[in-house]
């Protein structure tokens, strides 16, 4: 959508093709029984990207801060500002009095990471600024910032170790390690994981729900003369002839294509016949590399409509809440124990999976979002809509589906989540549920066509299949075919909404450059 908005602003002939009824993918909101929910991301982080993009495109979004609370067992902390880090340290010390020194060390590192984050996102991302005309920005902000940025990038790249391994080097208490890191994706680079305290302060929420962002972009694309075609799924890319084909066999001719969806799908459906031999070989190599890699972790989300006023929840925590009901931590539950279940699935009894599920739901960390606490208009009077989610492994759902008991498993999972949350932080939920439903990793795969139901692109591996260094982000949008660019969560790692937007803009820039070059020749 970012690419389409920028290209149509430049007067290019743009067609945005989307397989769903609505645009926005994992940035999406919907209403059910008068309750508003966000289907994907629960709040947005500016990261020096979203607000500059909105300003540059002249988009108006009415936003509020999406205040975050952190909770472990009975201790709940409301994050207000940088000083909350001291309160976080005290909270951890209260829960793990035996690990005072280790906690001091962790907090010291988080503080350093936050300083790096201040540099990284300290100015509006220059990609969204008109550098030719905005001299004040160039001389007052960009030039003084560049040396700090280069210095900081060096430091960041040295913290590329997976957070679990990194913490092991100085935190001996495994429960403490888990409590700090278990709500991150497997092998998240330490810098990215430990930067989350900064990101908590950065979260904002568009009034009316996160879906207001794609809605605003959609209106802008149309205003600029771009065309949007929904409920149209691309099933084939003919790279040499520059044609796309949709599910109804309708073909579309393009000069330049920006593929902003799953890249495994792109390489599977792209025909390379007729391309120059060098490009064809590069396409094959890239395809093999991508197909060998996996999408990152997925999530399971439980949506609840509760007959209980917002006030009951407001007293406990903010509308964006990371809650861990047990200080024990997941340990090997979501790693070795789960791997064992998955690799021996045929021999494993249903009861074993359900007893694993008991542990998994009791020891996990939940992301709880209450849209009505951010915007009270989003719920019927006296009622509350709640979204409770936890990271979930796609393969488990997939194997259970193949074994024929997915609906039962989902019921069991929903029951357990509900009982863990109502036995701990929200006791009033027990008898107040009017309706409930959920989205699994399989629903995500089905909805946005994302491999392994991934929500932020590739899983973290030693060697990543896409660019993963911010100083090289400009190249993240290139594919072996000069007329095809890539953008979005699969084009750069670590991904998320801001990087999807940034890569969208970078891809649009590349297309414009190419168009201008052709015009000259
Ligand atoms: C519960 C949850 C919490 C999250 N929390 C955060 C967070 O705190 N911070 C953060 O930054 N990110 C978060 N994310 C991740 C973030 O939402 C995504 O990384 C981001 O929205 C990806 O955007 P995208 O446009 O790159 O891809 P997508 O949202 O996957 O969009 C791809 C689009 O392409 C369409 N499409 C796919 N295949 C085809 C085809 N063949 N033909 C036509 N159209 C097609 C899809 O329907 C979709 O609309 C979260 C996600 C979830 C689900």
XYZ file of C-alpha atoms and ligand atoms in Angstrom:
574
model
C 0.000 0.000 0.000
C 2.926 2.321 0.766
C 4.445 1.577 -2.645
C 1.107 2.149 -4.375
C 0.535 5.452 -2.564
C 3.965 6.823 -3.477
C 3.888 5.645 -7.077
C 0.416 7.019 -7.716
C 1.447 10.300 -6.066
C 4.182 10.483 -8.689
C 1.594 10.108 -11.435
C 2.473 6.512 -12.322
C -0.282 4.170 -13.492
C -0.716 1.921 -10.476
C -2.762 -1.199 -9.900
C -2.777 -2.652 -6.392
C -3.927 -6.271 -6.386
C -5.148 -7.841 -3.130
C -6.540 -11.316 -2.614
C -8.807 -10.410 0.320
C -11.892 -8.213 0.419
C -9.968 -5.616 2.428
C -6.452 -4.293 2.009
C -3.976 -4.120 4.883
C -3.093 -7.794 5.493
C -2.023 -8.169 9.107
C -2.874 -4.549 9.837
C -6.585 -5.087 10.019
C -9.633 -4.418 12.192
C -13.111 -5.898 12.187
C -16.354 -5.624 14.151
C -18.453 -8.443 15.545
C -21.640 -8.007 17.617
C -20.712 -4.345 18.102
C -17.274 -5.238 19.482
C -14.258 -3.942 17.627
C -11.182 -6.164 17.320
C -7.785 -5.948 15.645
C -7.064 -9.149 13.733
C -3.301 -8.724 13.382
C -0.970 -6.215 15.007
C -2.532 -4.749 18.194
C -0.897 -1.313 18.106
C 1.676 0.419 15.908
C 5.227 1.540 16.553
C 6.372 4.698 14.848
C 10.067 3.680 14.700
C 10.782 7.001 12.997
C 8.921 5.649 9.965
C 5.132 5.676 10.306
C 4.606 9.316 11.351
C 7.042 10.663 8.722
C 5.253 8.545 6.093
C 1.852 9.865 7.214
C 3.131 13.448 7.148
C 4.799 13.045 3.777
C 1.626 11.647 2.216
C -0.600 14.190 3.962
C -2.523 11.478 5.809
C -4.556 12.376 8.890
C -4.827 9.703 11.578
C -6.325 10.466 14.953
C -4.076 8.528 17.323
C -3.674 7.912 21.054
C -0.750 6.445 22.961
C -1.120 2.692 23.355
C 0.033 2.435 26.952
C 1.680 -0.828 27.908
C 1.604 -2.729 31.193
C 3.872 -5.633 32.102
C 2.728 -8.233 34.603
C 4.247 -11.274 36.258
C 2.017 -13.227 38.644
C 0.491 -10.590 40.979
C 2.920 -7.813 40.136
C 1.850 -5.352 37.459
C 3.826 -2.396 36.184
C 2.406 0.403 34.036
C 5.069 1.708 31.714
C 4.958 5.494 31.645
C 8.390 6.695 30.590
C 12.103 5.888 30.717
C 12.004 5.865 34.528
C 9.711 2.841 34.382
C 12.823 0.807 33.658
C 13.852 1.293 37.305
C 10.421 0.059 38.371
C 10.820 -2.915 36.040
C 14.142 -3.708 37.704
C 12.499 -3.506 41.157
C 9.637 -5.698 40.021
C 12.056 -8.345 38.740
C 14.022 -8.166 42.006
C 10.850 -8.654 44.033
C 10.041 -11.764 42.019
C 13.600 -13.110 41.766
C 15.305 -11.858 44.981
C 18.040 -14.454 44.514
C 19.122 -12.881 41.180
C 19.644 -9.228 42.108
C 23.010 -8.889 40.424
C 21.890 -10.557 37.214
C 18.863 -8.264 37.082
C 21.082 -5.203 37.488
C 23.190 -6.448 34.600
C 20.146 -7.057 32.354
C 18.698 -3.644 33.110
C 22.049 -2.005 32.427
C 22.106 -3.627 28.999
C 18.494 -2.687 28.285
C 19.391 0.909 29.146
C 22.320 0.839 26.696
C 20.113 -0.683 24.012
C 17.546 2.064 24.632
C 20.241 4.667 24.060
C 21.123 2.990 20.766
C 17.428 2.968 19.857
C 17.261 6.698 20.549
C 19.983 7.158 17.949
C 18.514 4.685 15.480
C 15.043 6.220 15.535
C 16.188 9.615 16.794
C 15.251 11.429 13.603
C 12.530 10.929 11.044
C 13.679 8.245 8.617
C 15.381 10.200 5.783
C 13.705 7.957 3.208
C 10.461 9.875 3.858
C 11.984 13.331 3.662
C 12.453 15.412 0.542
C 16.206 15.816 0.979
C 16.584 18.048 -2.090
C 14.315 20.722 -0.664
C 14.369 20.250 3.102
C 17.791 21.786 3.774
C 17.020 22.351 7.464
C 16.487 18.631 7.924
C 19.705 17.807 6.054
C 21.940 20.265 7.916
C 20.323 20.384 11.332
C 19.293 16.758 11.721
C 20.652 14.324 9.130
C 24.321 15.350 8.974
C 24.831 15.601 12.767
C 23.026 12.264 13.156
C 24.964 10.234 10.547
C 28.215 9.683 12.521
C 26.201 8.670 15.605
C 24.191 6.312 13.426
C 27.276 4.646 11.935
C 28.812 4.229 15.395
C 25.568 2.779 16.780
C 25.062 0.380 13.876
C 28.468 -1.140 14.675
C 27.376 -1.711 18.271
C 24.026 -3.143 17.223
C 25.599 -5.606 14.803
C 27.691 -6.959 17.656
C 24.463 -7.873 19.498
C 23.243 -10.172 16.755
C 23.396 -13.324 18.903
C 20.011 -14.983 19.607
C 18.605 -13.441 22.777
C 18.360 -16.833 24.539
C 22.092 -17.498 24.028
C 23.034 -13.935 24.805
C 21.221 -13.952 28.143
C 22.814 -17.295 29.054
C 26.221 -15.592 29.089
C 25.354 -13.622 32.217
C 21.974 -14.778 33.572
C 22.244 -18.145 35.257
C 18.663 -18.255 36.540
C 16.690 -19.993 33.727
C 13.311 -18.691 34.939
C 14.571 -15.114 34.885
C 15.919 -15.646 31.369
C 12.545 -16.972 30.264
C 10.569 -14.165 31.825
C 12.704 -11.635 29.996
C 12.752 -13.351 26.617
C 10.010 -15.942 26.146
C 7.565 -13.601 24.415
C 10.044 -13.061 21.572
C 10.269 -15.199 18.502
C 12.778 -18.070 18.608
C 16.349 -16.812 18.178
C 15.405 -13.131 17.990
C 18.677 -11.155 17.771
C 19.529 -9.871 21.263
C 19.513 -6.228 20.237
C 16.055 -6.445 18.732
C 14.640 -8.355 21.723
C 16.151 -6.115 24.378
C 15.009 -3.011 22.541
C 11.420 -3.798 23.326
C 11.323 -1.524 26.352
C 11.876 1.399 23.959
C 9.236 0.038 21.635
C 6.707 -0.195 24.487
C 7.045 3.575 24.864
C 6.655 4.019 21.114
C 3.330 2.192 20.645
C 0.380 4.239 19.420
C -3.153 3.319 18.441
C -5.288 4.891 15.726
C -8.708 5.833 17.096
C -11.147 3.413 15.514
C -8.548 0.627 15.408
C -5.311 -0.193 13.580
C -7.377 -0.788 10.427
C -7.623 2.993 10.125
C -4.053 3.010 8.778
C -4.727 0.894 5.650
C -8.061 2.686 5.267
C -6.260 6.048 5.124
C -3.686 4.673 2.678
C -6.390 3.186 0.492
C -8.193 6.530 0.265
C -4.920 8.244 -0.598
C -4.094 5.764 -3.365
C -7.517 6.339 -4.904
C -7.225 10.119 -4.465
C -3.907 10.031 -6.350
C -5.536 8.085 -9.175
C -4.260 4.596 -8.284
C -6.529 1.625 -8.842
C -7.219 -1.118 -6.294
C -8.524 -4.539 -7.229
C -9.527 -6.711 -4.268
C -10.594 -10.377 -4.085
C -7.996 -11.028 -6.756
C -5.360 -13.638 -6.055
C -2.252 -13.770 -8.203
C -1.503 -17.358 -9.139
C 1.200 -16.929 -11.758
C 3.956 -14.440 -12.619
C 5.373 -14.625 -16.145
C 8.640 -12.824 -15.479
C 9.972 -12.571 -19.010
C 6.724 -11.400 -20.595
C 5.842 -9.151 -17.607
C 2.390 -10.645 -17.077
C 0.480 -11.674 -13.956
C -2.393 -14.108 -13.893
C -5.172 -14.207 -11.280
C -7.446 -17.011 -10.056
C -9.917 -16.301 -12.865
C -7.163 -16.537 -15.489
C -7.330 -12.791 -16.083
C -3.898 -11.467 -17.045
C -2.304 -8.117 -16.203
C 0.636 -6.580 -18.067
C 3.136 -4.605 -16.015
C 6.286 -2.585 -16.593
C 7.364 -2.953 -12.981
C 6.052 -5.309 -10.329
C 6.378 -4.914 -6.564
C 5.623 -8.210 -4.862
C 4.631 -7.372 -1.249
C 3.453 -10.786 -0.097
C 4.936 -14.184 0.776
C 8.174 -14.729 -1.119
C 8.084 -18.529 -1.125
C 4.789 -18.209 -3.005
C 6.333 -15.693 -5.400
C 9.192 -18.014 -6.345
C 6.865 -21.028 -6.618
C 4.470 -19.293 -9.022
C 7.011 -17.379 -11.100
C 7.783 -18.758 -14.553
C 11.356 -18.018 -15.567
C 11.271 -19.304 -19.162
C 12.790 -16.853 -21.589
C 14.782 -14.896 -18.991
C 18.488 -14.355 -19.642
C 20.444 -17.426 -18.448
C 22.270 -15.501 -15.683
C 19.019 -14.112 -14.273
C 17.315 -17.497 -14.560
C 20.095 -19.172 -12.566
C 19.945 -16.452 -9.914
C 16.166 -16.933 -9.688
C 16.646 -20.688 -9.200
C 19.299 -20.133 -6.517
C 17.145 -17.607 -4.662
C 14.135 -19.875 -4.929
C 16.077 -22.793 -3.419
C 17.402 -20.587 -0.635
C 13.936 -19.299 0.224
C 12.212 -22.664 0.010
C 14.761 -24.104 2.442
C 13.972 -21.408 5.003
C 10.934 -21.218 7.229
C 8.532 -18.489 8.149
C 9.030 -17.265 11.709
C 6.768 -17.957 14.686
C 3.050 -17.528 14.435
C 0.384 -16.658 17.017
C -2.827 -18.044 18.416
C -5.366 -15.354 19.324
C -8.485 -15.747 21.425
C -11.154 -13.058 20.944
C -13.607 -12.537 23.798
C -16.794 -10.507 24.085
C -17.344 -9.914 27.818
C -20.383 -8.616 29.669
C -18.220 -6.569 32.012
C -17.466 -2.830 31.863
C -14.117 -1.479 30.702
C -13.577 0.021 34.165
C -13.050 -3.417 35.751
C -10.154 -4.016 33.365
C -8.785 -0.464 33.481
C -8.181 -0.876 37.236
C -5.839 -3.777 36.552
C -3.769 -2.932 33.490
C -3.485 -0.760 30.387
C -5.110 -1.761 27.109
C -1.863 -3.329 25.864
C -0.631 -5.806 28.407
C 2.136 -8.425 28.430
C 1.234 -10.854 31.171
C 3.057 -13.937 32.485
C 0.931 -15.842 35.013
C 3.843 -17.869 36.413
C 7.380 -16.818 37.220
C 8.636 -20.334 36.446
C 9.027 -19.638 32.727
C 8.459 -22.002 29.818
C 11.836 -23.737 30.078
C 11.932 -26.400 27.377
C 8.122 -26.597 27.029
C 8.019 -24.692 23.744
C 11.347 -26.033 22.494
C 12.653 -29.560 23.232
C 9.354 -30.855 24.633
C 7.411 -29.504 21.678
C 10.036 -30.734 19.215
C 9.738 -34.189 20.759
C 5.952 -34.155 20.317
C 6.275 -32.993 16.733
C 8.958 -35.434 15.681
C 7.132 -38.381 17.280
C 3.650 -37.159 16.415
C 2.410 -40.482 14.992
C 3.213 -42.306 18.264
C 1.973 -39.584 20.597
C -1.437 -39.903 22.280
C -3.907 -37.039 22.327
C -3.688 -36.990 26.156
C 0.053 -36.309 25.984
C -0.531 -33.298 23.769
C -3.261 -32.019 26.068
C -1.104 -32.394 29.149
C 1.699 -30.533 27.338
C -0.912 -27.883 26.504
C -1.662 -27.484 30.241
C 1.944 -26.575 30.872
C 2.268 -24.455 27.758
C -0.685 -22.259 28.684
C 0.197 -21.968 32.395
C 3.835 -20.980 31.877
C 3.520 -18.769 28.818
C 3.507 -14.999 28.333
C 0.338 -13.491 26.882
C -0.152 -10.344 24.852
C -3.532 -9.000 25.943
C -5.167 -6.190 24.044
C -8.331 -4.379 25.066
C -9.204 -1.999 22.216
C -11.903 -0.269 24.335
C -9.283 0.908 26.832
C -7.569 2.775 24.003
C -10.769 4.024 22.392
C -14.008 3.523 24.382
C -16.054 3.900 21.182
C -14.920 0.425 20.201
C -17.266 -1.517 22.496
C -20.980 -1.545 23.290
C -21.681 0.369 26.546
C -20.878 -1.632 29.693
C -19.058 -4.346 27.776
C -15.438 -5.202 26.910
C -13.764 -6.859 23.941
C -10.501 -8.639 24.726
C -7.849 -10.240 22.522
C -5.506 -12.684 24.235
C -2.653 -14.125 22.208
C 0.434 -16.224 22.567
C 3.174 -17.354 20.203
C 2.242 -20.650 18.593
C 3.941 -23.248 16.416
C 2.395 -23.691 12.979
C 3.498 -27.342 12.643
C 1.564 -28.389 15.730
C -1.707 -27.028 14.354
C -0.967 -28.430 10.934
C -0.235 -31.948 12.230
C -3.316 -31.910 14.452
C -5.414 -30.773 11.505
C -4.090 -33.689 9.446
C -4.869 -36.013 12.352
C -8.477 -34.773 12.195
C -8.979 -33.140 15.607
C -8.148 -29.476 15.024
C -11.547 -28.134 16.216
C -11.265 -30.129 19.432
C -7.680 -28.963 19.982
C -8.677 -25.338 19.465
C -11.522 -25.704 21.962
C -9.097 -27.220 24.482
C -6.616 -24.409 23.911
C -9.287 -21.709 24.230
C -10.579 -23.314 27.477
C -7.116 -23.418 28.973
C -6.243 -19.832 28.057
C -9.527 -18.667 29.512
C -9.042 -20.584 32.717
C -5.407 -19.442 33.175
C -6.345 -15.778 32.652
C -9.474 -15.878 34.806
C -7.681 -17.805 37.587
C -5.017 -15.119 37.688
C -5.234 -11.578 36.400
C -8.856 -11.107 35.295
C -11.009 -13.183 37.732
C -14.154 -11.296 36.641
C -13.935 -12.959 33.235
C -15.082 -16.325 34.559
C -18.836 -16.042 34.057
C -18.963 -13.014 31.823
C -18.112 -14.328 28.378
C -20.896 -13.656 25.880
C -19.050 -15.046 22.880
C -15.587 -16.255 21.929
C -13.693 -17.279 18.813
C -10.075 -17.624 17.784
C -7.499 -17.392 14.965
C -4.790 -20.023 14.731
C -1.553 -20.023 12.706
C -3.546 -21.866 10.032
C -6.073 -19.013 9.885
C -3.202 -16.555 9.385
C -1.717 -18.671 6.598
C -5.112 -18.851 4.995
C -5.890 -15.153 5.351
C -2.684 -13.461 4.211
C -1.069 -16.412 2.449
C 1.937 -16.349 4.713
C 4.222 -19.420 4.887
C 3.977 -21.263 8.213
C 1.476 -18.611 9.358
C 4.439 -16.305 10.013
C 3.596 -12.806 11.193
C 6.985 -11.153 10.758
C 8.552 -12.968 7.819
C 11.523 -15.307 8.085
C 12.504 -17.277 11.183
C 15.802 -16.167 12.675
C 18.704 -18.350 11.517
C 22.458 -17.963 11.496
C 22.389 -16.967 7.873
C 19.249 -15.075 6.912
C 17.845 -15.404 3.369
C 17.228 -11.636 3.111
C 19.056 -8.448 4.069
C 19.211 -8.047 7.843
C 21.462 -5.059 8.335
C 19.852 -1.652 8.487
C 22.712 0.011 6.589
C 21.989 -2.352 3.649
C 18.198 -1.984 3.763
C 18.169 -0.154 0.430
C 19.102 -3.431 -1.313
C 16.421 -5.468 0.474
C 13.891 -4.735 -2.262
C 15.880 -6.172 -5.178
C 15.114 -9.499 -6.855
C 17.197 -11.114 -9.619
C 14.726 -9.775 -12.226
C 15.257 -6.037 -12.869
C 11.538 -5.303 -13.373
C 10.460 -7.077 -10.167
C 10.951 -5.719 -6.644
C 10.006 -7.143 -3.266
C 8.660 -5.388 -0.182
C 7.025 -6.124 3.146
C 7.601 -8.575 5.949
C 9.487 -11.089 3.739
C 11.915 -8.601 2.216
C 13.924 -7.639 5.318
C 14.617 -9.158 8.729
C 13.699 -8.391 11.526
C 10.354 -7.347 10.091
C 7.180 -5.718 11.384
C 4.886 -2.918 10.296
C 7.512 -0.129 10.137
C 9.911 -2.229 8.031
C 7.060 -3.271 5.725
C 6.331 0.411 5.177
C 9.992 1.309 4.745
C 10.598 -1.435 2.189
C 7.401 -0.358 0.416
C 8.829 3.143 0.047
C 12.273 1.845 -0.984
C 10.698 -0.344 -3.661
C 8.671 2.619 -4.957
C 11.879 4.696 -5.111
C 13.590 1.978 -7.158
C 10.681 1.781 -9.578
C 10.672 5.558 -10.056
C 14.401 5.534 -10.710
C 13.980 2.805 -13.294
C 11.058 4.551 -14.978
C 13.069 7.797 -15.212
C 16.087 5.948 -16.612
C 13.922 4.392 -19.326
C 12.386 7.759 -20.132
C 15.870 9.196 -20.739
C 17.023 6.348 -23.005
C -0.891 -10.743 16.687
C 0.127 -9.960 15.931
C 0.911 -9.046 16.608
C 1.873 -8.301 15.921
N 2.595 -7.383 16.607
C 3.438 -6.572 15.942
C 4.101 -5.503 16.610
O 3.932 -5.292 17.806
N 4.933 -4.715 15.885
C 5.126 -4.908 14.547
O 5.860 -4.140 13.925
N 4.530 -5.924 13.893
C 3.689 -6.756 14.550
N 3.037 -7.752 13.881
C 3.455 -8.066 12.517
C 2.901 -7.135 11.457
O 1.509 -7.045 11.568
C 3.293 -7.682 10.089
O 4.668 -7.984 10.050
C 2.999 -6.663 8.985
O 1.689 -6.185 9.113
C 3.235 -7.318 7.639
O 2.773 -6.453 6.643
P 3.008 -6.776 5.109
O 2.189 -5.805 4.337
O 4.446 -6.886 4.843
O 2.432 -8.249 4.903
P 0.984 -8.842 5.073
O 0.261 -8.163 6.156
O 1.166 -10.316 5.146
O 0.252 -8.444 3.715
C 0.388 -9.165 2.547
C -0.860 -8.903 1.720
O -0.739 -9.581 0.482
C -1.954 -10.260 0.192
N -1.608 -11.407 -0.641
C -0.874 -12.495 -0.283
N -0.728 -13.340 -1.319
C -1.391 -12.762 -2.366
C -1.600 -13.157 -3.727
N -1.107 -14.291 -4.203
N -2.321 -12.326 -4.514
C -2.825 -11.151 -4.041
N -2.654 -10.747 -2.760
C -1.942 -11.537 -1.943
C -2.472 -10.659 1.551
O -3.852 -10.945 1.537
C -2.125 -9.438 2.385
O -3.122 -8.463 2.348
C 2.063 -8.507 14.535
C 1.259 -9.420 13.848
C 0.289 -10.132 14.532
C -0.580 -11.084 13.769
